[in-house]
Amino acid sequence: MSTPERLIEATQELLWERGYVGTSPKAIQQRAGAGQGSMYHHFAGKPDLALAAVTRTAAEMRGTAGQLLDGPGSAYERIEAYLLRERDVMKGCPVGRLTMDPEVIASDALRAPVDETIGWLRGRLAEILQEGLDRGDLTPGLVPGEVAAAVVATVQGGYVLARASGSTAAFDSAVRGLLSLLAPAGKA
Amino acid sequence: MSTPERLIEATQELLWERGYVGTSPKAIQQRAGAGQGSMYHHFAGKPDLALAAVTRTAAEMRGTAGQLLDGPGSAYERIEAYLLRERDVMKGCPVGRLTMDPEVIASDALRAPVDETIGWLRGRLAEILQEGLDRGDLTPGLVPGEVAAAVVATVQGGYVLARASGSTAAFDSAVRGLLSLLAPAGKA
């Protein structure tokens, strides 16, 4: 792997584990096995490297979620597949966790890929919910954009519950709770 | 205000804004207007002071949430009051945000008040949902513990959505989406 690649991957990992504020240029260099001169040869600095890392993480998340949401089945089944997909629950969401980082939120450039990814996910879920409504699969009157926001929030908040309690069971509970509320009559 | 009080309040604020990893002893001293010697006279160190701050923040959150959940009205109305209460949405949850902090999660002592507070909230919501079921106010078959987890997750994840998009509207959408799913038939 090339040095810029190693630097980006190391930054992706460290941002996931420790956030932006908790990630020092030195820690990135150590994890990437790259020197300070090499890092500043390829990237202008930590913000520049972080932007490359966040952009890649966001694209990866979009790929994984998109595959499940574009899969076969009814609206409910596709949302269920998305919610129940295998996750590294205790690590949390590599994109969502960045929202708790004051320096990410203060930077329009760093917040943009986070906002775009979560916005894309909400939009895609809302489309699927609208399809389900159109086919009569879901409770009439449900507002797709609002329920889509609740689905994304349940996942993001499910990580908080799991990390607070030290167990993935809390994430699973939240997801099952939401699915039971969303289930078409007779399927709950 | 006494010096220990000022130190605890400054730490509460900084933990909320920047998390544990992002809060240095020096920043605490500066915000509290206290010297290094004074801080270490009253507290053994950053972990000790953070524990005092987190314990107090947790108690404050429990007080606010408890008041709404113990209020009048049906199960749905009390959960609605809790979800719609005035919040500093863009700041996120001072307790939940700590779960994204690797050093909080790695410390049993610091994680304990976070776990207890979120666990208490889930338990209280589950009791209220059970009351609603017993009175026939909510959809039969709903599992109180799971829906309670979904309610707490929606709030915690709602902050993520709001901070990602830079607007409180995303939080409101998620909460309305969840409430519409929870609403007793005819009330949605």
XYZ file of N, CA and C in Angstrom, chain B:
564
model
N -19.406 31.441 44.403
C -19.303 29.983 44.278
C -17.898 29.523 44.726
N -17.840 28.423 45.422
C -16.553 27.919 45.902
C -15.709 27.398 44.741
N -14.424 27.271 44.966
C -13.538 26.791 43.908
C -13.915 25.373 43.429
N -14.152 24.425 44.328
C -14.559 23.097 43.839
C -15.824 23.165 42.980
N -16.775 24.006 43.394
C -18.012 24.175 42.609
C -17.704 24.708 41.216
N -16.857 25.734 41.159
C -16.497 26.320 39.865
C -15.785 25.293 38.990
N -14.956 24.482 39.604
C -14.229 23.447 38.839
C -15.201 22.400 38.289
N -16.161 22.008 39.108
C -17.125 20.996 38.656
C -17.977 21.558 37.518
N -18.450 22.794 37.690
C -19.292 23.388 36.631
C -18.519 23.560 35.331
N -17.289 24.017 35.434
C -16.465 24.190 34.229
C -16.259 22.841 33.538
N -16.051 21.802 34.334
C -15.839 20.469 33.755
C -17.120 19.956 33.106
N -18.265 20.208 33.762
C -19.544 19.813 33.141
C -19.692 20.447 31.758
N -19.413 21.747 31.678
C -19.551 22.461 30.401
C -18.583 21.920 29.355
N -17.333 21.755 29.743
C -16.325 21.317 28.772
C -16.576 19.887 28.298
N -17.023 19.018 29.205
C -17.309 17.638 28.791
C -18.452 17.636 27.784
N -19.426 18.513 27.989
C -20.566 18.589 27.075
C -20.095 19.096 25.700
N -19.256 20.129 25.725
C -18.818 20.745 24.467
C -17.774 19.915 23.731
N -16.814 19.373 24.465
C -15.629 18.783 23.829
C -15.388 17.322 24.172
N -16.173 16.756 25.096
C -15.926 15.379 25.499
C -14.737 15.284 26.437
N -14.503 14.060 26.919
C -13.442 13.838 27.906
C -12.063 13.948 27.266
N -11.903 13.286 26.124
C -10.612 13.301 25.432
C -10.226 14.733 25.051
N -11.226 15.547 24.704
C -10.953 16.903 24.234
C -10.845 17.951 25.336
N -10.955 17.514 26.594
C -10.913 18.447 27.717
C -9.612 18.288 28.501
N -8.790 19.323 28.490
C -7.521 19.255 29.214
C -7.681 19.863 30.608
N -6.880 19.410 31.567
C -6.900 20.032 32.898
C -6.695 21.542 32.798
N -5.850 21.965 31.883
C -5.569 23.391 31.732
C -6.835 24.158 31.311
N -7.602 23.569 30.369
C -8.833 24.219 29.916
C -9.831 24.337 31.073
N -9.889 23.304 31.904
C -10.789 23.342 33.068
C -10.376 24.470 34.013
N -9.091 24.523 34.297
C -8.594 25.562 35.208
C -8.897 26.957 34.654
N -8.677 27.139 33.359
C -8.927 28.445 32.752
C -10.395 28.827 32.861
N -11.277 27.874 32.508
C -12.697 28.207 32.538
C -13.178 28.453 33.959
N -12.626 27.712 34.917
C -13.052 27.856 36.321
C -12.375 29.050 36.991
N -11.368 29.604 36.353
C -10.604 30.672 36.984
C -9.887 30.167 38.227
N -9.362 28.952 38.127
C -8.666 28.336 39.266
C -7.258 27.931 38.829
N -6.343 27.946 39.755
C -4.972 27.553 39.427
C -4.800 26.045 39.464
N -3.669 25.606 38.933
C -3.380 24.167 38.890
C -3.298 23.591 40.310
N -2.629 24.327 41.186
C -2.476 23.846 42.557
C -3.828 23.691 43.243
N -4.707 24.653 42.981
C -6.040 24.627 43.573
C -6.828 23.419 43.076
N -6.736 23.164 41.755
C -7.465 22.018 41.196
C -6.993 20.718 41.844
N -5.670 20.562 41.945
C -5.151 19.302 42.493
C -5.251 19.248 44.016
N -5.535 20.386 44.645
C -5.824 20.369 46.077
C -7.211 19.754 46.323
N -8.161 20.091 45.433
C -9.540 19.641 45.646
C -9.855 18.303 44.976
N -9.160 18.009 43.885
C -9.453 16.775 43.145
C -8.147 16.052 42.813
N -8.207 14.726 42.827
C -6.985 13.937 42.592
C -6.467 14.138 41.169
N -7.363 14.485 40.243
C -6.926 14.666 38.858
C -8.130 14.782 37.950
N -7.878 14.787 36.660
C -8.961 14.927 35.683
C -10.021 13.823 35.816
N -9.620 12.536 35.997
C -10.664 11.498 36.120
C -11.574 11.734 37.322
N -10.995 12.138 38.436
C -11.750 12.364 39.668
C -12.734 13.526 39.490
N -12.235 14.600 38.918
C -13.077 15.776 38.677
C -14.159 15.464 37.639
N -13.791 14.720 36.605
C -14.771 14.343 35.576
C -15.875 13.481 36.184
N -15.501 12.601 37.094
C -16.508 11.742 37.731
C -17.507 12.594 38.504
N -17.006 13.587 39.239
C -17.905 14.489 39.979
C -18.825 15.233 39.000
N -18.260 15.683 37.875
C -19.042 16.444 36.894
C -20.085 15.552 36.222
N -19.694 14.368 35.801
C -20.618 13.466 35.105
C -21.730 13.026 36.052
N -21.379 12.758 37.300
C -22.379 12.338 38.286
C -23.418 13.442 38.474
N -22.970 14.680 38.516
C -23.911 15.782 38.683
C -24.766 15.985 37.433
N -24.149 15.948 36.257
C -24.897 16.099 35.005
C -25.960 15.003 34.892
N -25.589 13.790 35.261
C -26.520 12.659 35.189
C -27.709 12.894 36.122
N -27.439 13.376 37.324
C -28.518 13.633 38.283
C -29.439 14.736 37.769
N -28.862 15.756 37.145
C -29.666 16.859 36.600
C -30.579 16.357 35.474
N -30.022 15.515 34.601
C -30.809 14.988 33.488
C -31.954 14.114 34.003
N -31.646 13.315 35.010
C -32.657 12.451 35.607
C -33.781 13.282 36.220
N -33.413 14.394 36.846
C -34.424 15.272 37.445
C -35.362 15.845 36.395
N -34.791 16.373 35.320
C -35.591 16.992 34.263
C -36.497 15.965 33.595
N -35.923 14.833 33.209
C -36.715 13.809 32.513
C -37.767 13.229 33.445
N -37.383 12.996 34.697
C -38.300 12.387 35.658
C -39.546 13.229 35.863
N -39.355 14.543 35.939
C -40.478 15.451 36.155
C -41.525 15.320 35.048
N -41.049 15.223 33.792
C -41.976 15.109 32.662
C -42.631 13.735 32.620
N -41.838 12.712 32.917
C -42.376 11.353 32.831
C -43.345 11.063 33.972
N -43.185 11.752 35.103
C -44.087 11.556 36.235
C -45.308 12.461 36.148
N -45.383 13.281 35.102
C -46.473 14.238 34.969
C -47.820 13.588 34.696
N -48.829 14.441 34.467
C -50.177 13.926 34.234
C -50.333 13.431 32.791
N -51.437 12.767 32.519
C -51.739 12.356 31.148
C -51.552 10.867 30.913
N -51.944 10.446 29.721
C -51.815 9.048 29.327
C -50.350 8.719 29.073
N -50.069 7.426 28.893
C -48.701 6.995 28.591
C -48.184 7.734 27.362
N -49.009 7.778 26.311
C -48.587 8.447 25.077
C -48.283 9.919 25.344
N -49.142 10.563 26.107
C -48.957 12.001 26.373
C -47.700 12.285 27.195
N -47.397 11.386 28.137
C -46.197 11.616 28.949
C -44.933 11.385 28.129
N -44.971 10.392 27.254
C -43.804 10.149 26.388
C -43.676 11.295 25.381
N -44.809 11.761 24.899
C -44.811 12.922 23.990
C -44.205 14.143 24.701
N -44.614 14.371 25.938
C -44.089 15.530 26.691
C -42.577 15.406 26.858
N -42.123 14.185 27.131
C -40.681 13.968 27.276
C -39.962 14.231 25.952
N -40.518 13.710 24.860
C -39.847 13.849 23.558
C -39.868 15.292 23.051
N -40.950 16.004 23.352
C -41.085 17.366 22.821
C -40.560 18.438 23.771
N -40.000 18.039 24.896
C -39.549 19.045 25.852
C -38.481 19.938 25.212
N -38.417 21.142 25.719
C -37.420 22.075 25.194
C -36.023 21.533 25.456
N -35.220 21.513 24.437
C -33.869 20.990 24.556
C -32.911 21.916 23.831
N -31.672 21.847 24.266
C -30.633 22.548 23.537
C -30.112 21.545 22.501
N -30.951 21.325 21.458
C -30.723 20.212 20.532
C -29.333 20.240 19.916
N -28.885 21.432 19.504
C -27.599 21.484 18.806
C -26.421 21.134 19.712
N -26.620 21.209 21.017
C -25.538 20.822 21.927
C -25.518 19.316 22.173
N -26.607 18.639 21.853
C -26.653 17.199 22.083
C -26.884 16.865 23.544
N -26.796 15.587 23.859
C -27.058 15.126 25.229
C -25.744 15.120 26.006
N -25.714 15.812 27.164
C -24.461 15.873 27.920
C -24.053 14.516 28.481
N -25.003 13.616 28.625
C -24.680 12.283 29.135
C -24.365 11.346 27.959
N -25.294 11.287 26.988
C -25.130 10.359 25.869
C -23.870 10.605 25.055
N -23.484 11.880 24.882
C -22.321 12.182 24.048
C -21.046 11.542 24.601
N -21.031 11.297 25.921
C -19.837 10.709 26.532
C -19.589 9.276 26.068
N -20.634 8.627 25.551
C -20.445 7.244 25.087
C -19.538 7.166 23.863
N -19.363 8.285 23.159
C -18.482 8.267 21.990
C -17.033 8.526 22.388
N -16.820 8.666 23.687
C -15.493 8.998 24.188
C -14.773 7.719 24.605
N -13.673 7.372 23.919
C -13.022 6.087 24.211
C -12.558 5.980 25.660
N -12.136 7.093 26.258
C -11.604 7.014 27.625
C -12.718 6.892 28.661
N -13.916 7.368 28.322
C -15.060 7.164 29.225
C -15.484 5.694 29.180
N -15.559 5.166 27.950
C -16.007 3.783 27.778
C -15.000 2.800 28.378
N -13.725 3.180 28.360
C -12.687 2.282 28.896
C -12.625 2.336 30.422
N -13.312 3.297 31.040
C -13.258 3.446 32.500
C -14.583 3.024 33.121
N -14.552 1.953 33.914
C -15.795 1.492 34.545
C -16.393 2.602 35.416
N -15.532 3.357 36.095
C -16.024 4.401 37.006
C -16.733 5.514 36.239
N -16.160 5.941 35.122
C -16.772 7.043 34.371
C -17.987 6.583 33.581
N -17.965 5.342 33.114
C -19.109 4.835 32.341
C -20.314 4.583 33.251
N -20.077 4.266 34.534
C -21.173 3.870 35.434
C -22.309 4.901 35.502
N -22.045 6.185 35.759
C -23.179 7.128 35.827
C -23.892 7.289 34.482
N -23.164 7.129 33.375
C -23.780 7.202 32.050
C -24.726 6.011 31.876
N -24.230 4.839 32.187
C -25.019 3.612 32.059
C -26.251 3.670 32.965
N -26.047 4.100 34.212
C -27.159 4.138 35.169
C -28.253 5.106 34.708
N -27.848 6.260 34.190
C -28.830 7.266 33.788
C -29.644 6.794 32.593
N -28.953 6.274 31.583
C -29.667 5.803 30.390
C -30.492 4.565 30.739
N -29.961 3.708 31.615
C -30.711 2.533 32.057
C -31.956 2.937 32.837
N -31.823 3.935 33.709
C -32.973 4.425 34.469
C -34.048 4.969 33.524
N -33.615 5.735 32.528
C -34.567 6.338 31.589
C -35.311 5.247 30.804
N -34.570 4.256 30.326
C -35.219 3.153 29.603
C -36.215 2.440 30.503
N -35.837 2.223 31.753
C -36.716 1.514 32.678
C -37.986 2.300 32.966
N -37.825 3.603 33.166
C -38.986 4.455 33.475
C -39.937 4.496 32.279
N -39.382 4.628 31.078
C -40.222 4.633 29.868
C -40.931 3.290 29.694
N -40.241 2.209 29.992
C -40.861 0.882 29.860
C -42.035 0.741 30.824
N -41.882 1.268 32.039
C -42.990 1.212 33.017
C -44.204 1.972 32.489
N -43.947 3.150 31.930
C -45.041 3.979 31.412
C -45.721 3.287 30.229
N -44.922 2.690 29.356
C -45.498 1.965 28.221
C -46.337 0.782 28.718
N -45.858 0.114 29.762
C -46.626 -1.010 30.317
C -47.969 -0.509 30.874
N -47.943 0.632 31.545
C -49.189 1.221 32.052
C -50.156 1.501 30.895
N -49.621 2.056 29.811
C -50.443 2.348 28.639
C -51.046 1.087 28.041
N -50.257 0.028 28.008
C -50.762 -1.257 27.500
C -51.870 -1.780 28.399
N -51.622 -1.703 29.716
C -52.599 -2.226 30.685
C -53.934 -1.493 30.569
N -53.856 -0.218 30.247
C -55.100 0.571 30.116
C -55.696 0.480 28.718
N -55.023 -0.245 27.829
C -55.539 -0.377 26.463
C -55.312 0.868 25.617
N -54.370 1.724 26.035
C -54.105 2.967 25.305
C -53.147 2.786 24.132
N -52.376 1.704 24.160
C -51.341 1.519 23.134
C -51.594 0.232 22.356
N -50.921 0.127 21.195
C -51.101 -1.050 20.345
C -50.736 -2.326 21.105
N -51.670 -3.262 21.208
C -51.367 -4.511 21.925
C -50.199 -5.230 21.248
N -49.405 -5.915 22.026
C -48.307 -6.690 21.466
C -46.983 -5.941 21.505
N -47.069 -4.651 21.676
C -45.862 -3.819 21.797
C -45.050 -4.296 23.017
N -43.738 -4.424 22.853
C -42.876 -4.875 23.957
C -42.284 -3.636 24.646
N -42.717 -3.343 25.876
C -42.330 -2.076 26.521
C -40.820 -1.829 26.544
N -40.038 -2.844 26.900
C -38.591 -2.641 26.994
C -37.965 -2.272 25.656
N -38.496 -2.859 24.590
C -37.934 -2.587 23.267
C -38.354 -1.211 22.751
N -39.624 -0.884 22.948
C -40.076 0.438 22.480
C -39.414 1.534 23.314
N -39.213 1.262 24.611
C -38.513 2.237 25.453
C -37.107 2.482 24.902
N -36.428 1.422 24.500
C -35.081 1.576 23.933
C -35.144 2.390 22.644
N -36.178 2.155 21.839
C -36.319 2.920 20.587
C -36.570 4.404 20.878
N -37.316 4.701 21.938
C -37.589 6.101 22.294
C -36.281 6.805 22.700
N -35.530 6.160 23.567
C -34.266 6.771 24.011
C -33.298 6.891 22.829
N -33.254 5.859 21.989
C -32.351 5.897 20.831
C -32.739 7.011 19.865
N -34.040 7.231 19.683
C -34.474 8.295 18.762
C -33.999 9.667 19.248
N -34.069 9.879 20.557
C -33.586 11.157 21.093
C -32.075 11.274 20.889
N -31.351 10.228 21.286
C -29.886 10.288 21.167
C -29.458 10.412 19.707
N -30.115 9.664 18.831
C -29.784 9.737 17.412
C -30.302 11.008 16.764
N -31.386 11.553 17.319
C -31.910 12.823 16.813
C -30.870 13.938 16.925
N -30.101 13.901 17.996
C -29.017 14.891 18.146
C -27.985 14.727 17.039
N -27.679 13.482 16.705
C -26.702 13.215 15.631
C -27.212 13.815 14.319
N -28.483 13.585 14.015
C -29.065 14.115 12.772
C -29.046 15.640 12.762
N -29.379 16.239 13.906
C -29.417 17.701 13.979
C -28.023 18.293 13.799
N -27.057 17.704 14.468
C -25.693 18.242 14.375
C -25.092 17.997 12.997
N -25.446 16.872 12.376
C -24.946 16.607 11.023
C -25.485 17.643 10.043
N -26.767 17.956 10.160
C -27.408 18.840 9.186
C -27.306 20.307 9.593
N -26.849 20.563 10.791
C -26.733 21.940 11.255
C -28.080 22.586 11.552
N -29.095 21.763 11.817
C -30.437 22.313 12.060
C -31.236 21.422 13.001
N -31.994 22.061 13.892
C -32.797 21.292 14.844
C -33.968 20.575 14.160
N -34.293 20.962 12.906
C -35.438 20.361 12.210
C -35.304 18.845 12.108
N -34.079 18.354 11.952
C -33.868 16.908 11.801
C -34.228 16.174 13.086
N -33.917 16.777 14.227
C -34.297 16.187 15.516
C -35.823 16.115 15.617
N -36.467 17.226 15.284
C -37.928 17.288 15.361
C -38.577 16.254 14.450
N -38.034 16.072 13.250
C -38.561 15.074 12.307
C -38.509 13.680 12.913
N -37.354 13.331 13.468
C -37.196 11.979 14.031
C -38.196 11.747 15.157
N -38.354 12.744 16.017
C -39.268 12.620 17.151
C -40.717 12.510 16.659
N -41.082 13.327 15.683
C -42.452 13.237 15.151
C -42.678 11.891 14.471
N -41.660 11.408 13.766
C -41.775 10.100 13.113
C -42.037 8.994 14.123
N -41.285 9.015 15.212
C -41.477 7.984 16.229
C -42.849 8.119 16.880
N -43.235 9.346 17.209
C -44.539 9.552 17.856
C -45.679 9.104 16.958
N -45.534 9.341 15.635
C -46.616 8.930 14.726
C -46.759 7.408 14.717
N -45.633 6.697 14.874
C -45.700 5.229 14.899
C -46.277 4.723 16.218
N -46.016 5.485 17.280
C -46.437 5.061 18.618
C -47.882 5.442 18.909
N -48.378 6.441 18.171
C -49.693 7.000 18.485
C -50.780 5.935 18.474
N -51.643 5.979 19.496
C -52.790 5.075 19.502
C -53.614 5.319 18.229
N -54.200 4.290 17.688
C -54.992 4.407 16.451
C -55.957 5.584 16.570
N -56.052 6.362 15.509
C -56.981 7.486 15.516
C -56.366 8.762 16.044
N -55.138 8.641 16.641
C -54.518 9.836 17.205
C -53.360 10.335 16.340
N -52.936 9.493 15.405
C -51.741 9.814 14.610
C -51.999 11.018 13.700
